[in-house]
Short mmCIF file of C-alpha atoms in Angstrom, two decimals:
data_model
loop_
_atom_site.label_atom_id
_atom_site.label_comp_id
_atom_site.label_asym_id
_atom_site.label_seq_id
_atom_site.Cartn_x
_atom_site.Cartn_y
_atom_site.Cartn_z
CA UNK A 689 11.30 6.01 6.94
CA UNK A 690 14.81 6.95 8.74
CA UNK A 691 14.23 10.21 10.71
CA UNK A 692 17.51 12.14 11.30
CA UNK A 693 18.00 15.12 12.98
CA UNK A 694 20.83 17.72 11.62
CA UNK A 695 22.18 21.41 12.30
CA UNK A 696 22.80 23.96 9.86
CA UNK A 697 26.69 22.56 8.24
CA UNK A 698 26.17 18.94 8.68
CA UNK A 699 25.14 16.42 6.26
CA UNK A 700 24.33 13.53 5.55
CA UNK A 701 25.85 10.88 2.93
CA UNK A 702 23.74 8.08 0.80
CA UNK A 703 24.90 5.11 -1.01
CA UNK A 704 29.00 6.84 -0.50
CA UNK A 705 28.14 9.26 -3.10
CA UNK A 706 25.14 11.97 -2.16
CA UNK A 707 25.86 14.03 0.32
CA UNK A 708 22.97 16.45 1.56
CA UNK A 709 23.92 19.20 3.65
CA UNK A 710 22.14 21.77 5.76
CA UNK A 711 23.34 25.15 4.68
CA UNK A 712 20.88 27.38 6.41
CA UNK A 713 17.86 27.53 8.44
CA UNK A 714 15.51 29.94 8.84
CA UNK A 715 11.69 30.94 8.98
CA UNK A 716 10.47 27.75 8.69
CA UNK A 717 12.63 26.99 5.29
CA UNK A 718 15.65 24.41 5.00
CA UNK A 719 18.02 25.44 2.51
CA UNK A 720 19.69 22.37 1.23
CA UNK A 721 22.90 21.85 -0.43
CA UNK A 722 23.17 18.57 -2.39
CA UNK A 723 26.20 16.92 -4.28
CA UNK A 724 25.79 13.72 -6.31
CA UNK A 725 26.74 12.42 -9.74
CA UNK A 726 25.07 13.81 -12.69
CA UNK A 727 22.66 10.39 -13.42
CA UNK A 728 21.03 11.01 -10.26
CA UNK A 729 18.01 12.78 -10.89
CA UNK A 730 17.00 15.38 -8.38
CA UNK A 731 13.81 17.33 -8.44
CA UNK A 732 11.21 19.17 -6.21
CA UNK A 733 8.42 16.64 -5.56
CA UNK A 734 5.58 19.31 -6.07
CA UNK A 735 6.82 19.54 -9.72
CA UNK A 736 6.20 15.94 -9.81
CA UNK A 737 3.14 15.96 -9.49
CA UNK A 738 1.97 18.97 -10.72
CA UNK A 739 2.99 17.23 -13.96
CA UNK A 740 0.88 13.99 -13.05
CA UNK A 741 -2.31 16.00 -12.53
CA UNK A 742 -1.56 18.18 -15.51
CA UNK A 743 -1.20 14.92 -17.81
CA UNK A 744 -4.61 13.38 -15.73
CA UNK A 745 -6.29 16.58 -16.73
CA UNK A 746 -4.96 16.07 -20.30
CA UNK A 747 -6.15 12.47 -20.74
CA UNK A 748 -9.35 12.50 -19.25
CA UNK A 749 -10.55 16.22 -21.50
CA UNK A 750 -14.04 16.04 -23.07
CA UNK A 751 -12.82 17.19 -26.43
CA UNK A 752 -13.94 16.08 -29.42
CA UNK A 753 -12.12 15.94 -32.28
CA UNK A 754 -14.87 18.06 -34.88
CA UNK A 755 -14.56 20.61 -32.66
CA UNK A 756 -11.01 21.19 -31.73
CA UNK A 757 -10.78 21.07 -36.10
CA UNK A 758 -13.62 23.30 -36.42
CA UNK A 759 -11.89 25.97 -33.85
CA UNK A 760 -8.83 26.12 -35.47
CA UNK A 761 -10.15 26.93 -39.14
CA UNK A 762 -12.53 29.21 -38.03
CA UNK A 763 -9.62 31.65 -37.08
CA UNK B 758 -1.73 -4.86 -36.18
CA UNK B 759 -5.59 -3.39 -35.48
CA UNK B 760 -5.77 -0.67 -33.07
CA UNK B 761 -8.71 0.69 -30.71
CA UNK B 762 -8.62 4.25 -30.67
CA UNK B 763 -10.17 6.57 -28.84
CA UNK B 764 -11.30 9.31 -31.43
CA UNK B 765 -11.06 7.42 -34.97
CA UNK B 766 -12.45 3.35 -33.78
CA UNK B 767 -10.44 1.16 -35.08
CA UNK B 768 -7.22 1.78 -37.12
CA UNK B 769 -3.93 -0.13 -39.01
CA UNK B 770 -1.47 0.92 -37.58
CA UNK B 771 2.36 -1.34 -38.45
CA UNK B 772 3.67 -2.48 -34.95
CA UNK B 773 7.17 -0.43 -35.69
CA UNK B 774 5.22 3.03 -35.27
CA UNK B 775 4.97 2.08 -31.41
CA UNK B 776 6.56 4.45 -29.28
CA UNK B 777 7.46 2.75 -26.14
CA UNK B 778 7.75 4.97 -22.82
CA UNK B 779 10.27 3.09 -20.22
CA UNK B 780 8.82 4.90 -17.60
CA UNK B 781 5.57 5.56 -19.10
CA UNK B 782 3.96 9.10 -18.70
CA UNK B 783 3.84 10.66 -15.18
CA UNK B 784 0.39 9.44 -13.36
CA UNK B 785 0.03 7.09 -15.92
CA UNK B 786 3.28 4.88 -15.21
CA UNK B 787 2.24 1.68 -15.92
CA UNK B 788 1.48 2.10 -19.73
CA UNK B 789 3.87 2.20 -22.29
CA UNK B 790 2.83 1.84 -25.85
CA UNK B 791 1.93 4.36 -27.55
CA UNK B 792 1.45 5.74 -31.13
CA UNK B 793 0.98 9.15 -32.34
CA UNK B 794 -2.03 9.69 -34.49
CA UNK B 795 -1.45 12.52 -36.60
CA UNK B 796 -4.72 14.95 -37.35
CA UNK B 797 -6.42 13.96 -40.48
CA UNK B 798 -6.91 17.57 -41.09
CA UNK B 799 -3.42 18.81 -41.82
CA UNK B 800 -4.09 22.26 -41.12
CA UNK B 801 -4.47 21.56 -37.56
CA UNK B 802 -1.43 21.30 -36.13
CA UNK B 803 -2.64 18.71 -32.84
CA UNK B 804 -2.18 15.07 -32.91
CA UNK B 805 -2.78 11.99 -30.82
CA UNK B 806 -0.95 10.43 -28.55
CA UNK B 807 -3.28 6.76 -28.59
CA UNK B 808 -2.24 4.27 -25.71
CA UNK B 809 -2.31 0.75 -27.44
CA UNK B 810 -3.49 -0.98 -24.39
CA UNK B 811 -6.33 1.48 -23.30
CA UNK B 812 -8.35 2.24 -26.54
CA UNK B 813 -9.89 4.93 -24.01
CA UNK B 814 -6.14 6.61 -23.42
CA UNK B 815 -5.32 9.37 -25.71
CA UNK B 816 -3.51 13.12 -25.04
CA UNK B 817 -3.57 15.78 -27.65
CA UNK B 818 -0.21 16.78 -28.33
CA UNK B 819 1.35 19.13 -30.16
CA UNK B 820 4.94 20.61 -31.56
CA UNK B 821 5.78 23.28 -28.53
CA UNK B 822 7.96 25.08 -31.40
CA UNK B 823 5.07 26.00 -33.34
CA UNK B 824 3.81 28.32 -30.55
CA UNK B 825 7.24 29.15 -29.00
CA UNK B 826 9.85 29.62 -31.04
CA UNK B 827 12.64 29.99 -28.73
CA UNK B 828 11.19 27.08 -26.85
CA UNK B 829 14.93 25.29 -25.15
CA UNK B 830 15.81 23.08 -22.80
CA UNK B 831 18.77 20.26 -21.71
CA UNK B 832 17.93 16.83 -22.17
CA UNK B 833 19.80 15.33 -19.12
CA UNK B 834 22.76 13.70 -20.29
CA UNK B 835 20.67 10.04 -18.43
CA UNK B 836 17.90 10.88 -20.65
CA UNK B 837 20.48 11.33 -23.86
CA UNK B 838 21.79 7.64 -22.86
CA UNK B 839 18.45 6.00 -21.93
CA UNK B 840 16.96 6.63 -24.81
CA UNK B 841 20.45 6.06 -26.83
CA UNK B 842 20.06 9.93 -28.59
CA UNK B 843 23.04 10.15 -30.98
CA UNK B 844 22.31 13.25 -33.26
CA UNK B 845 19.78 16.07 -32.78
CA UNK B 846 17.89 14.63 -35.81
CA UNK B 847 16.83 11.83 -34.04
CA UNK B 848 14.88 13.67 -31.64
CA UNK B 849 11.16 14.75 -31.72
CA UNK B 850 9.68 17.03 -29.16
CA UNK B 851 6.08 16.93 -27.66
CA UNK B 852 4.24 18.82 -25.60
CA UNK B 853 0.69 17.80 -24.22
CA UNK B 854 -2.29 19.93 -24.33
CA UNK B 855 -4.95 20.45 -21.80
CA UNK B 856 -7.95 20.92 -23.81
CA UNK B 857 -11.14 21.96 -22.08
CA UNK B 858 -14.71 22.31 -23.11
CA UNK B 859 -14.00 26.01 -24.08
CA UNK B 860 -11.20 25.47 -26.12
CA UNK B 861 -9.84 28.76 -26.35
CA UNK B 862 -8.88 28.30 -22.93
CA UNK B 863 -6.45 25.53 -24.06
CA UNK B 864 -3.40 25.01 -22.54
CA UNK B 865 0.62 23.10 -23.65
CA UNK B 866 2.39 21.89 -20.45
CA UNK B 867 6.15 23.20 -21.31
CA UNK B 868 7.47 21.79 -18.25
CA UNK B 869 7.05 18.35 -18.99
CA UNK B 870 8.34 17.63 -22.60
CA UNK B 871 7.82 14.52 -24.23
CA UNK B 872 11.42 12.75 -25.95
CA UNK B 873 11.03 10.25 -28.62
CA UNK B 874 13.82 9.30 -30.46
CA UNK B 875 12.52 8.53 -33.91
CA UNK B 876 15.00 5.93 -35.09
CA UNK B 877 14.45 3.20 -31.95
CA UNK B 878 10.74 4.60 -31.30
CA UNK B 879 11.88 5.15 -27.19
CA UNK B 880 10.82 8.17 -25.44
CA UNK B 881 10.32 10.02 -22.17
CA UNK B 882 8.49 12.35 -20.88
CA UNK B 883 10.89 14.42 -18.74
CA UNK B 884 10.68 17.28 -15.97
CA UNK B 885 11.92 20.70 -16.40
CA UNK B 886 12.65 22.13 -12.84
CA UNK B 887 15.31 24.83 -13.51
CA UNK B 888 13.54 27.30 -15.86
CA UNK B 889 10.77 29.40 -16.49
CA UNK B 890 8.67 27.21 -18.72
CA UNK B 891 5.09 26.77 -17.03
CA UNK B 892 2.69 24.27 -16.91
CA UNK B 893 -0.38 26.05 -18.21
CA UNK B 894 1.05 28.27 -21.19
CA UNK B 895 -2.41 29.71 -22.79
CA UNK B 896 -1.80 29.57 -26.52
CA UNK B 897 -4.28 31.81 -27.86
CA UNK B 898 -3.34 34.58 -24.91
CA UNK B 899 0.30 34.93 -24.83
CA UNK B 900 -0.29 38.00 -22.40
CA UNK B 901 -1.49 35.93 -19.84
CA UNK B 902 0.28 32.79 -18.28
CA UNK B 903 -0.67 30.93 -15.54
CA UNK B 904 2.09 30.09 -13.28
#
């Protein structure tokens, strides 16, 4: 992993085309300005995997079949 | 082909009903066949999603639409390519439940749709950062969300 260090209005550039930029610090948060082209996918890592453990929950669920049936006509 | 399934043994399924995740699902990358199962009981609206590898792999999944009408989102314009999305009528939207033992505390993940284009059977399940949709929506309690 490539440490860097940066103040607030500097940036740094990946592959000639991302540029991440520092556009404020303060109280222990980064604010972060990013330009790239629109097939680069950018997201928060949390929601990552939020979404794994979500889908882990989902595929490992006790349910049984009768009774998810069963609930839904009872109604 | 003959399929192990997790809730209905062994099944006939016809190879071109595969749905084939690139990318597979999120925590469960590495497979990528699929099929959806739908409910023998057509009143309830919850299908399968069977992995064709692991007989033991299957999510419950559901239409988001029929519990949120106004349900929207983007497809990224990658996601619109990768999967080669032409018309709206190609696409099919998913969204998995989380069913627990008490099953009125069932829950759809909205923020992480699943894609399948229905003519060439390849799909996606993609992340929605920018918007309000959570990950635990309640269905049968509307009033109260978990965020």
């Amino acid at each position: 992993m490539l440490i860097l260090s940066r103040k607030k209005d500097e940036s740094i550039i990946i592959d000639e085309e991302i540029e991440i930029k520092v556009i404020g610090i303060e109280e222990g948060k980064v604010k972060l300005g990013i330009s790239a082209p629109k097939n680069v996918e950018i997201h928060r890592k949390e929601v990552y995997l939020q979404i794994q453990e979500e889908n882990k929950k989902a595929a490992f669920g006790k349910l049984d079949l009768k009774d998810l049936n069963k609930f839904f006509k009872k109604d | 082909m003959k399929l192990s399934t997790r809730h209905f043994g062994e099944i006939e399924i016809d190879e071109s009903e595969i749905i084939y995740f690139n990318d597979g699902l999120l925590g469960f990358e590495n497979i990528k066949e699929y099929v959806v199962i739908p409910n023998p009981d057509s009143e309830v609206p919850f299908s399968w999603l069977q992995s064709v590898d692991e007989p033991g792999l299957a999510f419950v999944i559901t239409s988001p639409f029929l519990f949120i009408k106004d349900y929207e989102f983007d497809i990224p314009d990658k996601v619109v390519k990768e999967l080669e999305l032409k018309d709206h009528k190609d696409i099919i939207i998913y969204s998995i439940a989380v069913v627990p033992e008490n099953i009125e505390e069932m829950t759809l993940n909205l923020k992480g749709p699943i894609i399948v284009n229905r003519n060439n059977k390849s799909a996606k399940q993609i992340v929605l950062e920018n918007n309000e949709y959570t990950l635990k929506y309640k269905i049968f309690d509307t009033s109260k969300e978990i965020v």
